[in-house]
PDB file of C-alpha atoms in Angstrom:
ATOM      1  CA  MET S   1       4.058  17.132 -17.700  1.00  0.00           C
ATOM      2  CA  ALA S   2       1.109  16.587 -20.039  1.00  0.00           C
ATOM      3  CA  ALA S   3      -2.211  18.299 -19.378  1.00  0.00           C
ATOM      4  CA  ARG S   4      -3.875  14.907 -18.878  1.00  0.00           C
ATOM      5  CA  GLN S   5      -1.377  13.911 -16.204  1.00  0.00           C
ATOM      6  CA  THR S   6      -1.777  17.251 -14.439  1.00  0.00           C
ATOM      7  CA  LEU S   7      -5.549  16.843 -14.468  1.00  0.00           C
ATOM      8  CA  LEU S   8      -5.303  13.306 -13.052  1.00  0.00           C
ATOM      9  CA  LEU S   9      -2.995  14.449 -10.252  1.00  0.00           C
ATOM     10  CA  CYS S  10      -5.448  17.238  -9.370  1.00  0.00           C
ATOM     11  CA  LEU S  11      -8.301  14.710  -9.351  1.00  0.00           C
ATOM     12  CA  GLY S  12      -6.186  12.478  -7.135  1.00  0.00           C
ATOM     13  CA  LEU S  13      -5.749  15.322  -4.666  1.00  0.00           C
ATOM     14  CA  CYS S  14      -9.519  15.786  -4.595  1.00  0.00           C
ATOM     15  CA  VAL S  15     -10.016  12.068  -3.898  1.00  0.00           C
ATOM     16  CA  LEU S  16      -7.380  12.241  -1.180  1.00  0.00           C
ATOM     17  CA  LEU S  17      -9.203  15.184   0.408  1.00  0.00           C
ATOM     18  CA  LEU S  18     -12.402  13.128   0.354  1.00  0.00           C
ATOM     19  CA  CYS S  19     -10.629  10.186   2.036  1.00  0.00           C
ATOM     20  CA  LEU S  20      -9.229  12.504   4.706  1.00  0.00           C
ATOM     21  CA  THR S  21     -12.715  13.847   5.400  1.00  0.00           C
ATOM     22  CA  LEU S  22     -14.246  10.374   5.586  1.00  0.00           C
ATOM     23  CA  SER S  23     -11.454   9.239   7.905  1.00  0.00           C
ATOM     24  CA  LEU S  24     -12.312  12.057  10.299  1.00  0.00           C
ATOM     25  CA  ALA S  25     -16.072  11.533  10.103  1.00  0.00           C
ATOM     26  CA  LEU S  26     -16.688   7.780   9.919  1.00  0.00           C
ATOM     27  CA  GLY S  27     -16.089   4.987  12.383  1.00  0.00           C
ATOM     28  CA  SER S  28     -17.793   3.126  15.180  1.00  0.00           C
ATOM     29  CA  ARG S  29     -19.141   6.566  16.124  1.00  0.00           C
ATOM     30  CA  SER S  30     -20.104   8.673  13.107  1.00  0.00           C
ATOM     31  CA  VAL S  31     -19.547  12.404  13.420  1.00  0.00           C
ATOM     32  CA  PRO S  32     -21.441  15.006  11.347  1.00  0.00           C
ATOM     33  CA  LEU S  33     -19.296  16.900   8.860  1.00  0.00           C
ATOM     34  CA  SER S  34     -20.266  20.192  10.442  1.00  0.00           C
ATOM     35  CA  THR S  35     -18.855  18.969  13.767  1.00  0.00           C
ATOM     36  CA  VAL S  36     -15.684  17.798  12.043  1.00  0.00           C
ATOM     37  CA  PHE S  37     -15.124  21.237  10.518  1.00  0.00           C
ATOM     38  CA  ASP S  38     -15.892  22.932  13.856  1.00  0.00           C
ATOM     39  CA  ALA S  39     -13.409  20.658  15.622  1.00  0.00           C
ATOM     40  CA  LEU S  40     -10.667  21.392  13.078  1.00  0.00           C
ATOM     41  CA  SER S  41     -11.283  25.130  13.177  1.00  0.00           C
ATOM     42  CA  GLY S  42     -11.475  25.278  16.960  1.00  0.00           C
ATOM     43  CA  ALA S  43     -15.056  26.498  16.917  1.00  0.00           C
ATOM     44  CA  GLY S  44     -16.446  23.320  18.505  1.00  0.00           C
ATOM     45  CA  ARG S  45     -16.981  22.912  22.214  1.00  0.00           C
ATOM     46  CA  HIS S  46     -14.110  21.023  23.828  1.00  0.00           C
ATOM     47  CA  ALA S  47     -16.529  19.191  26.111  1.00  0.00           C
ATOM     48  CA  ASP S  48     -18.466  17.820  23.136  1.00  0.00           C
ATOM     49  CA  PRO S  49     -17.751  14.046  22.861  1.00  0.00           C
ATOM     50  CA  ASP S  50     -17.798  14.232  19.053  1.00  0.00           C
ATOM     51  CA  VAL S  51     -15.204  17.000  19.071  1.00  0.00           C
ATOM     52  CA  GLN S  52     -13.032  14.962  21.424  1.00  0.00           C
ATOM     53  CA  VAL S  53     -13.285  11.937  19.148  1.00  0.00           C
ATOM     54  CA  VAL S  54     -12.201  13.989  16.127  1.00  0.00           C
ATOM     55  CA  THR S  55      -9.336  15.902  17.719  1.00  0.00           C
ATOM     56  CA  GLY S  56      -8.092  13.259  20.124  1.00  0.00           C
ATOM     57  CA  LEU S  57      -8.427  10.073  18.102  1.00  0.00           C
ATOM     58  CA  ARG S  58      -9.158  10.592  14.434  1.00  0.00           C
ATOM     59  CA  VAL S  59      -6.865  13.492  13.610  1.00  0.00           C
ATOM     60  CA  PRO S  60      -3.732  11.561  14.734  1.00  0.00           C
ATOM     61  CA  ARG S  61      -4.997   8.417  13.010  1.00  0.00           C
ATOM     62  CA  THR S  62      -5.651  10.278   9.764  1.00  0.00           C
ATOM     63  CA  VAL S  63      -2.300  12.075   9.793  1.00  0.00           C
ATOM     64  CA  LEU S  64      -0.508   8.766  10.364  1.00  0.00           C
ATOM     65  CA  GLY S  65      -2.448   7.223   7.472  1.00  0.00           C
ATOM     66  CA  LEU S  66      -1.434  10.114   5.226  1.00  0.00           C
ATOM     67  CA  VAL S  67       2.258   9.879   6.117  1.00  0.00           C
ATOM     68  CA  VAL S  68       2.516   6.066   6.127  1.00  0.00           C
ATOM     69  CA  GLY S  69       0.556   5.710   2.882  1.00  0.00           C
ATOM     70  CA  ALA S  70       2.753   8.259   1.104  1.00  0.00           C
ATOM     71  CA  ALA S  71       5.918   6.549   2.371  1.00  0.00           C
ATOM     72  CA  LEU S  72       4.779   3.090   1.263  1.00  0.00           C
ATOM     73  CA  GLY S  73       3.580   4.336  -2.132  1.00  0.00           C
ATOM     74  CA  ALA S  74       6.864   6.124  -2.821  1.00  0.00           C
ATOM     75  CA  ALA S  75       8.914   3.144  -1.593  1.00  0.00           C
ATOM     76  CA  GLY S  76       7.031   0.818  -3.935  1.00  0.00           C
ATOM     77  CA  ALA S  77       7.521   3.101  -6.945  1.00  0.00           C
ATOM     78  CA  ILE S  78      11.267   3.446  -6.324  1.00  0.00           C
ATOM     79  CA  ALA S  79      11.690  -0.283  -5.645  1.00  0.00           C
ATOM     80  CA  GLN S  80       9.946  -1.269  -8.883  1.00  0.00           C
ATOM     81  CA  GLY S  81      11.888   1.294 -10.911  1.00  0.00           C
ATOM     82  CA  ALA S  82      15.303   0.480  -9.465  1.00  0.00           C
ATOM     83  CA  THR S  83      14.919  -3.293  -9.849  1.00  0.00           C
ATOM     84  CA  ARG S  84      12.918  -3.283 -13.124  1.00  0.00           C
ATOM     85  CA  ASN S  85      10.556  -5.698 -11.396  1.00  0.00           C
ATOM     86  CA  PRO S  86       6.794  -5.015 -11.377  1.00  0.00           C
ATOM     87  CA  LEU S  87       6.381  -7.249  -8.311  1.00  0.00           C
ATOM     88  CA  ALA S  88       8.909  -5.356  -6.201  1.00  0.00           C
ATOM     89  CA  SER S  89       7.643  -3.667  -3.050  1.00  0.00           C
ATOM     90  CA  PRO S  90       8.741  -3.366   0.586  1.00  0.00           C
ATOM     91  CA  THR S  91       6.705  -6.528   1.259  1.00  0.00           C
ATOM     92  CA  THR S  92       7.884  -8.753  -1.594  1.00  0.00           C
ATOM     93  CA  LEU S  93      11.532  -7.696  -1.171  1.00  0.00           C
ATOM     94  CA  GLY S  94      11.516  -8.778   2.470  1.00  0.00           C
ATOM     95  CA  VAL S  95      12.060  -5.253   3.804  1.00  0.00           C
ATOM     96  CA  ASN S  96       8.909  -5.287   5.923  1.00  0.00           C
ATOM     97  CA  ALA S  97       9.706  -8.746   7.259  1.00  0.00           C
ATOM     98  CA  GLY S  98      13.259  -7.677   8.143  1.00  0.00           C
ATOM     99  CA  ALA S  99      11.996  -4.647  10.038  1.00  0.00           C
ATOM    100  CA  SER S 100       9.387  -6.758  11.835  1.00  0.00           C
ATOM    101  CA  PHE S 101      11.899  -9.407  12.862  1.00  0.00           C
ATOM    102  CA  ALA S 102      14.287  -6.779  14.211  1.00  0.00           C
ATOM    103  CA  VAL S 103      11.532  -5.067  16.202  1.00  0.00           C
ATOM    104  CA  VAL S 104      10.230  -8.312  17.710  1.00  0.00           C
ATOM    105  CA  THR S 105      13.787  -9.359  18.565  1.00  0.00           C
ATOM    106  CA  ALA S 106      14.312  -6.021  20.312  1.00  0.00           C
ATOM    107  CA  ILE S 107      11.063  -6.486  22.246  1.00  0.00           C
ATOM    108  CA  TYR S 108      12.118 -10.005  23.236  1.00  0.00           C
ATOM    109  CA  VAL S 109      15.717  -9.183  24.239  1.00  0.00           C
ATOM    110  CA  LEU S 110      15.540  -5.556  25.404  1.00  0.00           C
ATOM    111  CA  ARG S 111      11.929  -5.556  26.655  1.00  0.00           C
ATOM    112  CA  LEU S 112      10.903  -2.504  24.670  1.00  0.00           C
ATOM    113  CA  THR S 113       7.329  -1.358  25.162  1.00  0.00           C
ATOM    114  CA  ARG S 114       6.769   1.801  23.107  1.00  0.00           C
ATOM    115  CA  PRO S 115       6.564   2.244  19.309  1.00  0.00           C
ATOM    116  CA  VAL S 116       8.910   5.251  19.505  1.00  0.00           C
ATOM    117  CA  GLU S 117      11.633   2.859  20.699  1.00  0.00           C
ATOM    118  CA  TYR S 118      11.252   0.561  17.684  1.00  0.00           C
ATOM    119  CA  VAL S 119      12.392   2.887  14.917  1.00  0.00           C
ATOM    120  CA  TRP S 120      16.126   2.241  14.820  1.00  0.00           C
ATOM    121  CA  PHE S 121      15.653  -1.513  15.045  1.00  0.00           C
ATOM    122  CA  ALA S 122      13.145  -1.312  12.188  1.00  0.00           C
ATOM    123  CA  VAL S 123      15.660   0.605  10.056  1.00  0.00           C
ATOM    124  CA  ALA S 124      18.465  -1.851  10.799  1.00  0.00           C
ATOM    125  CA  GLY S 125      16.300  -4.887  10.072  1.00  0.00           C
ATOM    126  CA  ALA S 126      14.972  -3.381   6.837  1.00  0.00           C
ATOM    127  CA  ALA S 127      18.485  -2.508   5.662  1.00  0.00           C
ATOM    128  CA  LEU S 128      19.871  -5.979   6.368  1.00  0.00           C
ATOM    129  CA  ALA S 129      16.929  -7.637   4.614  1.00  0.00           C
ATOM    130  CA  ALA S 130      17.314  -5.388   1.573  1.00  0.00           C
ATOM    131  CA  CYS S 131      21.046  -6.184   1.356  1.00  0.00           C
ATOM    132  CA  ALA S 132      20.374  -9.920   1.666  1.00  0.00           C
ATOM    133  CA  ALA S 133      17.702  -9.880  -1.061  1.00  0.00           C
ATOM    134  CA  HIS S 134      19.991  -7.841  -3.317  1.00  0.00           C
ATOM    135  CA  ALA S 135      22.896 -10.261  -2.765  1.00  0.00           C
ATOM    136  CA  MET S 136      20.722 -13.260  -3.671  1.00  0.00           C
ATOM    137  CA  ALA S 137      19.614 -11.540  -6.874  1.00  0.00           C
ATOM    138  CA  ARG S 138      23.075 -10.831  -8.283  1.00  0.00           C
ATOM    139  CA  ARG S 139      24.035 -12.843 -11.340  1.00  0.00           C
ATOM    140  CA  SER S 140      27.364 -12.214 -13.078  1.00  0.00           C
ATOM    141  CA  GLY S 141      27.505  -8.741 -11.613  1.00  0.00           C
ATOM    142  CA  ASP S 142      24.028  -7.767 -12.829  1.00  0.00           C
ATOM    143  CA  LEU S 143      20.733  -7.671 -10.951  1.00  0.00           C
ATOM    144  CA  ASP S 144      18.215 -10.336 -11.944  1.00  0.00           C
ATOM    145  CA  PRO S 145      14.678  -9.011 -11.294  1.00  0.00           C
ATOM    146  CA  THR S 146      13.136 -12.497 -11.159  1.00  0.00           C
ATOM    147  CA  ARG S 147      15.670 -13.767  -8.634  1.00  0.00           C
ATOM    148  CA  LEU S 148      15.157 -10.599  -6.625  1.00  0.00           C
ATOM    149  CA  ALA S 149      11.419 -11.259  -6.281  1.00  0.00           C
ATOM    150  CA  LEU S 150      11.967 -14.933  -5.465  1.00  0.00           C
ATOM    151  CA  GLY S 151      14.791 -14.209  -3.031  1.00  0.00           C
ATOM    152  CA  GLY S 152      12.786 -11.497  -1.312  1.00  0.00           C
ATOM    153  CA  THR S 153       9.777 -13.776  -0.977  1.00  0.00           C
ATOM    154  CA  VAL S 154      11.880 -16.604   0.484  1.00  0.00           C
ATOM    155  CA  LEU S 155      13.610 -14.187   2.836  1.00  0.00           C
ATOM    156  CA  ALA S 156      10.283 -12.759   3.984  1.00  0.00           C
ATOM    157  CA  THR S 157       8.961 -16.272   4.652  1.00  0.00           C
ATOM    158  CA  VAL S 158      12.013 -17.233   6.713  1.00  0.00           C
ATOM    159  CA  LEU S 159      12.015 -14.006   8.718  1.00  0.00           C
ATOM    160  CA  THR S 160       8.293 -14.270   9.352  1.00  0.00           C
ATOM    161  CA  SER S 161       8.795 -17.804  10.700  1.00  0.00           C
ATOM    162  CA  TRP S 162      11.580 -16.641  13.010  1.00  0.00           C
ATOM    163  CA  THR S 163       9.396 -13.753  14.175  1.00  0.00           C
ATOM    164  CA  SER S 164       6.590 -16.181  15.008  1.00  0.00           C
ATOM    165  CA  ALA S 165       9.014 -18.421  16.886  1.00  0.00           C
ATOM    166  CA  LEU S 166      10.170 -15.528  19.066  1.00  0.00           C
ATOM    167  CA  MET S 167       6.595 -14.559  19.842  1.00  0.00           C
ATOM    168  CA  LEU S 168       5.710 -18.131  20.801  1.00  0.00           C
ATOM    169  CA  ALA S 169       8.775 -18.331  23.030  1.00  0.00           C
ATOM    170  CA  SER S 170       7.642 -15.411  25.176  1.00  0.00           C
ATOM    171  CA  ARG S 171       4.098 -14.550  26.205  1.00  0.00           C
ATOM    172  CA  ARG S 172       5.211 -11.011  27.012  1.00  0.00           C
ATOM    173  CA  THR S 173       6.648 -10.558  23.536  1.00  0.00           C
ATOM    174  CA  LEU S 174       3.491 -11.979  22.004  1.00  0.00           C
ATOM    175  CA  ASP S 175       1.277  -9.589  23.959  1.00  0.00           C
ATOM    176  CA  GLU S 176       3.477  -6.606  23.139  1.00  0.00           C
ATOM    177  CA  ALA S 177       4.068  -7.294  19.438  1.00  0.00           C
ATOM    178  CA  ARG S 178       0.917  -8.924  18.086  1.00  0.00           C
ATOM    179  CA  PHE S 179      -1.116  -5.714  17.844  1.00  0.00           C
ATOM    180  CA  TRP S 180       1.766  -3.909  16.146  1.00  0.00           C
ATOM    181  CA  LEU S 181       2.470  -6.789  13.748  1.00  0.00           C
ATOM    182  CA  VAL S 182      -1.083  -6.797  12.385  1.00  0.00           C
ATOM    183  CA  GLY S 183      -0.538  -3.294  11.039  1.00  0.00           C
ATOM    184  CA  SER S 184      -2.722  -0.579  12.490  1.00  0.00           C
ATOM    185  CA  LEU S 185      -3.206   3.174  12.634  1.00  0.00           C
ATOM    186  CA  ASP S 186      -5.292   3.006  15.806  1.00  0.00           C
ATOM    187  CA  GLY S 187      -3.970   3.702  19.279  1.00  0.00           C
ATOM    188  CA  ARG S 188      -0.946   5.696  18.151  1.00  0.00           C
ATOM    189  CA  GLY S 189      -0.406   9.353  18.878  1.00  0.00           C
ATOM    190  CA  LEU S 190       1.419  11.834  16.700  1.00  0.00           C
ATOM    191  CA  GLU S 191       4.453  11.545  18.975  1.00  0.00           C
ATOM    192  CA  VAL S 192       5.448   8.322  17.196  1.00  0.00           C
ATOM    193  CA  LEU S 193       6.220  10.442  14.112  1.00  0.00           C
ATOM    194  CA  THR S 194       8.856  12.540  15.870  1.00  0.00           C
ATOM    195  CA  PRO S 195      11.803  10.111  15.561  1.00  0.00           C
ATOM    196  CA  VAL S 196      10.609   8.860  12.166  1.00  0.00           C
ATOM    197  CA  LEU S 197      10.044  12.123  10.271  1.00  0.00           C
ATOM    198  CA  PRO S 198      13.765  12.832   9.603  1.00  0.00           C
ATOM    199  CA  LEU S 199      14.148   9.360   8.110  1.00  0.00           C
ATOM    200  CA  LEU S 200      11.048   9.731   5.959  1.00  0.00           C
ATOM    201  CA  LEU S 201      12.096  13.173   4.736  1.00  0.00           C
ATOM    202  CA  LEU S 202      15.597  11.931   3.881  1.00  0.00           C
ATOM    203  CA  GLY S 203      14.111   8.929   2.088  1.00  0.00           C
ATOM    204  CA  LEU S 204      11.789  11.196   0.110  1.00  0.00           C
ATOM    205  CA  VAL S 205      14.656  13.522  -0.865  1.00  0.00           C
ATOM    206  CA  LEU S 206      16.704  10.543  -2.084  1.00  0.00           C
ATOM    207  CA  ALA S 207      13.700   9.188  -3.984  1.00  0.00           C
ATOM    208  CA  ILE S 208      13.203  12.521  -5.748  1.00  0.00           C
ATOM    209  CA  ALA S 209      16.925  12.686  -6.542  1.00  0.00           C
ATOM    210  CA  VAL S 210      17.043   9.302  -8.299  1.00  0.00           C
ATOM    211  CA  THR S 211      13.686   9.589 -10.056  1.00  0.00           C
ATOM    212  CA  PRO S 212      15.021  10.986 -13.389  1.00  0.00           C
ATOM    213  CA  ALA S 213      17.624   8.196 -13.612  1.00  0.00           C
ATOM    214  CA  LEU S 214      15.005   5.462 -13.120  1.00  0.00           C
ATOM    215  CA  ASN S 215      13.639   6.145 -16.606  1.00  0.00           C
ATOM    216  CA  ALA S 216      17.078   5.287 -18.011  1.00  0.00           C
ATOM    217  CA  LEU S 217      17.374   2.185 -15.804  1.00  0.00           C
ATOM    218  CA  ALA S 218      14.166   0.874 -17.383  1.00  0.00           C
ATOM    219  CA  LEU S 219      16.156   0.443 -20.624  1.00  0.00           C
ATOM    220  CA  GLY S 220      18.578  -1.961 -18.919  1.00  0.00           C
ATOM    221  CA  ASP S 221      21.893  -1.511 -17.145  1.00  0.00           C
ATOM    222  CA  GLU S 222      24.029  -1.420 -20.289  1.00  0.00           C
ATOM    223  CA  ALA S 223      21.819   1.146 -22.016  1.00  0.00           C
ATOM    224  CA  ALA S 224      21.693   3.263 -18.874  1.00  0.00           C
ATOM    225  CA  GLN S 225      25.479   3.205 -18.573  1.00  0.00           C
ATOM    226  CA  ALA S 226      25.784   4.203 -22.238  1.00  0.00           C
ATOM    227  CA  LEU S 227      23.602   7.224 -21.416  1.00  0.00           C
ATOM    228  CA  GLY S 228      26.005   8.199 -18.642  1.00  0.00           C
ATOM    229  CA  VAL S 229      23.919   6.980 -15.702  1.00  0.00           C
ATOM    230  CA  PRO S 230      26.014   5.679 -12.752  1.00  0.00           C
ATOM    231  CA  VAL S 231      23.925   2.533 -12.354  1.00  0.00           C
ATOM    232  CA  ALA S 232      25.517   1.175  -9.165  1.00  0.00           C
ATOM    233  CA  ARG S 233      25.301   4.515  -7.363  1.00  0.00           C
ATOM    234  CA  ILE S 234      21.717   5.171  -8.477  1.00  0.00           C
ATOM    235  CA  ARG S 235      20.604   1.698  -7.424  1.00  0.00           C
ATOM    236  CA  ALA S 236      22.328   2.035  -4.032  1.00  0.00           C
ATOM    237  CA  THR S 237      20.708   5.436  -3.457  1.00  0.00           C
ATOM    238  CA  ALA S 238      17.320   4.080  -4.501  1.00  0.00           C
ATOM    239  CA  GLY S 239      17.757   1.123  -2.149  1.00  0.00           C
ATOM    240  CA  LEU S 240      18.580   3.456   0.725  1.00  0.00           C
ATOM    241  CA  ALA S 241      15.480   5.520  -0.067  1.00  0.00           C
ATOM    242  CA  VAL S 242      13.290   2.395  -0.037  1.00  0.00           C
ATOM    243  CA  VAL S 243      14.775   1.240   3.277  1.00  0.00           C
ATOM    244  CA  LEU S 244      14.276   4.625   4.960  1.00  0.00           C
ATOM    245  CA  LEU S 245      10.705   5.048   3.701  1.00  0.00           C
ATOM    246  CA  ALA S 246       9.624   1.472   4.426  1.00  0.00           C
ATOM    247  CA  ALA S 247      11.364   1.252   7.795  1.00  0.00           C
ATOM    248  CA  GLY S 248       9.845   4.546   8.931  1.00  0.00           C
ATOM    249  CA  ALA S 249       6.376   3.417   7.871  1.00  0.00           C
ATOM    250  CA  VAL S 250       6.775   0.019   9.561  1.00  0.00           C
ATOM    251  CA  ALA S 251       8.064   1.606  12.761  1.00  0.00           C
ATOM    252  CA  VAL S 252       4.951   3.780  12.959  1.00  0.00           C
ATOM    253  CA  ALA S 253       2.165   1.449  11.847  1.00  0.00           C
ATOM    254  CA  GLY S 254       3.570  -2.066  11.640  1.00  0.00           C
ATOM    255  CA  PRO S 255       4.129  -4.132   8.476  1.00  0.00           C
ATOM    256  CA  ILE S 256       1.181  -3.056   6.306  1.00  0.00           C
ATOM    257  CA  ALA S 257       1.160  -5.107   3.129  1.00  0.00           C
ATOM    258  CA  PHE S 258       0.363  -4.414  -0.534  1.00  0.00           C
ATOM    259  CA  VAL S 259       0.022  -0.614  -0.441  1.00  0.00           C
ATOM    260  CA  GLY S 260       3.567  -0.317  -1.775  1.00  0.00           C
ATOM    261  CA  LEU S 261       2.715  -2.832  -4.498  1.00  0.00           C
ATOM    262  CA  ALA S 262      -0.725  -1.624  -5.536  1.00  0.00           C
ATOM    263  CA  ALA S 263      -0.188   2.157  -5.552  1.00  0.00           C
ATOM    264  CA  PRO S 264       2.578   2.182  -8.226  1.00  0.00           C
ATOM    265  CA  HIS S 265       0.638  -0.200 -10.467  1.00  0.00           C
ATOM    266  CA  LEU S 266      -2.581   1.786 -10.282  1.00  0.00           C
ATOM    267  CA  CYS S 267      -0.728   5.067 -10.834  1.00  0.00           C
ATOM    268  CA  ARG S 268       1.220   3.597 -13.742  1.00  0.00           C
ATOM    269  CA  GLN S 269      -2.028   2.603 -15.442  1.00  0.00           C
ATOM    270  CA  LEU S 270      -3.284   6.190 -15.157  1.00  0.00           C
ATOM    271  CA  LEU S 271      -0.131   8.293 -15.460  1.00  0.00           C
ATOM    272  CA  GLY S 272       2.242   6.223 -17.573  1.00  0.00           C
ATOM    273  CA  ASN S 273       5.783   5.020 -16.913  1.00  0.00           C
ATOM    274  CA  ASP S 274       7.591   8.337 -16.447  1.00  0.00           C
ATOM    275  CA  HIS S 275       8.871   8.161 -12.876  1.00  0.00           C
ATOM    276  CA  ARG S 276       8.950  11.954 -12.631  1.00  0.00           C
ATOM    277  CA  VAL S 277       5.155  11.829 -12.770  1.00  0.00           C
ATOM    278  CA  LEU S 278       4.721   8.400 -11.194  1.00  0.00           C
ATOM    279  CA  LEU S 279       6.372   9.360  -7.889  1.00  0.00           C
ATOM    280  CA  PRO S 280       3.995  12.300  -7.172  1.00  0.00           C
ATOM    281  CA  GLY S 281       1.119  10.031  -8.184  1.00  0.00           C
ATOM    282  CA  CYS S 282       2.202   7.410  -5.646  1.00  0.00           C
ATOM    283  CA  LEU S 283       2.570  10.055  -2.950  1.00  0.00           C
ATOM    284  CA  ILE S 284      -1.126  10.729  -3.536  1.00  0.00           C
ATOM    285  CA  GLY S 285      -2.301   7.201  -4.354  1.00  0.00           C
ATOM    286  CA  GLY S 286      -0.644   5.521  -1.370  1.00  0.00           C
ATOM    287  CA  PRO S 287      -2.549   7.551   1.234  1.00  0.00           C
ATOM    288  CA  ILE S 288      -5.783   7.129  -0.734  1.00  0.00           C
ATOM    289  CA  LEU S 289      -5.469   3.334  -0.614  1.00  0.00           C
ATOM    290  CA  LEU S 290      -4.431   3.223   3.045  1.00  0.00           C
ATOM    291  CA  LEU S 291      -7.054   5.657   4.314  1.00  0.00           C
ATOM    292  CA  ALA S 292      -9.798   3.990   2.255  1.00  0.00           C
ATOM    293  CA  ALA S 293      -8.804   0.594   3.694  1.00  0.00           C
ATOM    294  CA  ASP S 294      -8.761   2.049   7.210  1.00  0.00           C
ATOM    295  CA  VAL S 295     -12.258   3.536   6.811  1.00  0.00           C
ATOM    296  CA  LEU S 296     -13.522   0.249   5.350  1.00  0.00           C
ATOM    297  CA  GLY S 297     -12.086  -1.635   8.324  1.00  0.00           C
ATOM    298  CA  ARG S 298     -13.997   0.626  10.704  1.00  0.00           C
ATOM    299  CA  LEU S 299     -17.319   0.071   8.922  1.00  0.00           C
ATOM    300  CA  VAL S 300     -17.345  -3.553   7.806  1.00  0.00           C
ATOM    301  CA  ILE S 301     -17.950  -5.079  11.281  1.00  0.00           C
ATOM    302  CA  ARG S 302     -19.223  -1.969  12.997  1.00  0.00           C
ATOM    303  CA  PRO S 303     -19.140  -1.187  15.940  1.00  0.00           C
ATOM    304  CA  ALA S 304     -15.973  -3.328  16.103  1.00  0.00           C
ATOM    305  CA  GLU S 305     -13.044  -2.671  13.735  1.00  0.00           C
ATOM    306  CA  LEU S 306     -10.748  -4.595  11.432  1.00  0.00           C
ATOM    307  CA  GLU S 307      -7.134  -3.440  11.551  1.00  0.00           C
ATOM    308  CA  VAL S 308      -6.005  -1.767   8.346  1.00  0.00           C
ATOM    309  CA  GLY S 309      -3.257  -4.368   7.848  1.00  0.00           C
ATOM    310  CA  ILE S 310      -5.906  -7.106   7.658  1.00  0.00           C
ATOM    311  CA  VAL S 311      -7.962  -5.142   5.127  1.00  0.00           C
ATOM    312  CA  THR S 312      -4.993  -4.393   2.853  1.00  0.00           C
ATOM    313  CA  ALA S 313      -3.856  -8.028   2.991  1.00  0.00           C
ATOM    314  CA  PHE S 314      -7.352  -9.283   2.172  1.00  0.00           C
ATOM    315  CA  LEU S 315      -7.700  -6.929  -0.791  1.00  0.00           C
ATOM    316  CA  GLY S 316      -4.085  -7.120  -1.923  1.00  0.00           C
ATOM    317  CA  ALA S 317      -3.649 -10.901  -2.145  1.00  0.00           C
ATOM    318  CA  PRO S 318      -5.803 -11.227  -5.306  1.00  0.00           C
ATOM    319  CA  LEU S 319      -3.941  -8.267  -6.824  1.00  0.00           C
ATOM    320  CA  LEU S 320      -0.589  -9.966  -6.235  1.00  0.00           C
ATOM    321  CA  ALA S 321      -1.871 -13.145  -7.919  1.00  0.00           C
ATOM    322  CA  VAL S 322      -3.058 -11.184 -10.970  1.00  0.00           C
ATOM    323  CA  LEU S 323       0.212  -9.260 -11.248  1.00  0.00           C
ATOM    324  CA  ALA S 324       2.273 -12.431 -10.906  1.00  0.00           C
ATOM    325  CA  ARG S 325       0.273 -14.052 -13.691  1.00  0.00           C
ATOM    326  CA  ARG S 326       0.707 -11.046 -15.992  1.00  0.00           C
ATOM    327  CA  THR S 327       4.414 -10.839 -15.207  1.00  0.00           C
ATOM    328  CA  THR S 328       4.876 -14.502 -16.025  1.00  0.00           C
ATOM    329  CA  ARG S 329       3.169 -13.978 -19.375  1.00  0.00           C
TER     330      ARG S 329
END
């Protein structure tokens, strides 16, 4: 790893630490930094309302933002590398939409009420959507990156329509799912991570395992095979990693858009195309983007809040348009 890349990763960690601090301190009720540090160290008075806000509400919210942002950033980096498509992400490949449709269907049919019950349905829906998008993108045995993006976008549109139809068919389903579908870190305790952490850790291990081979895949399937890379196995492992990371993130926070698309692009501009450096960068950059968007959502209409999924969609839509235009060129 070059000295410049090491320096940028260290700077990224400093920015991430700043975002974590701001996430604990800012919101509809601002808390002094001294109180934040006292609350984290246990020196603050438990009866102090500011201490209760930090420990009871903002610490879980910040931890979830850290975990979900890292999962989405890593999923986006692996998806783009495995498909050789700069527009690939859990959102554009239909993975988020598949997980959302499965969760809403489970709420409608099985009357689920708690986020901890959603996880396995999110994984199943994400996996089926990923397989469907991959099948639509095959051409003469090879994977067509353009067809993958188009197929994923069409699949996401269809699944989103079906999800909306289910919610309109049942007021109970609408009330239960609409807050989750917006994408939010608020109102969720750390207990929602318990069933998801094994999936996220397995997805991260698989992502790290395939990272060296993604540099060879960037040369094309034939060149990668000539270098001894088992293309089909690497792509299947990478797809499983993306599904596990994206499904775990969606199960916790809902379908948050564009973090998985923006983080790899921003990191690639700073760190280059080597996936061995890009993946750690996305594990840092994803949480930075998500936590910054969450803090912005708390402040922009203060004392009310905008859900983080709304903020990322609002900021990410122009980015997607710019990337699509560059890719077309």
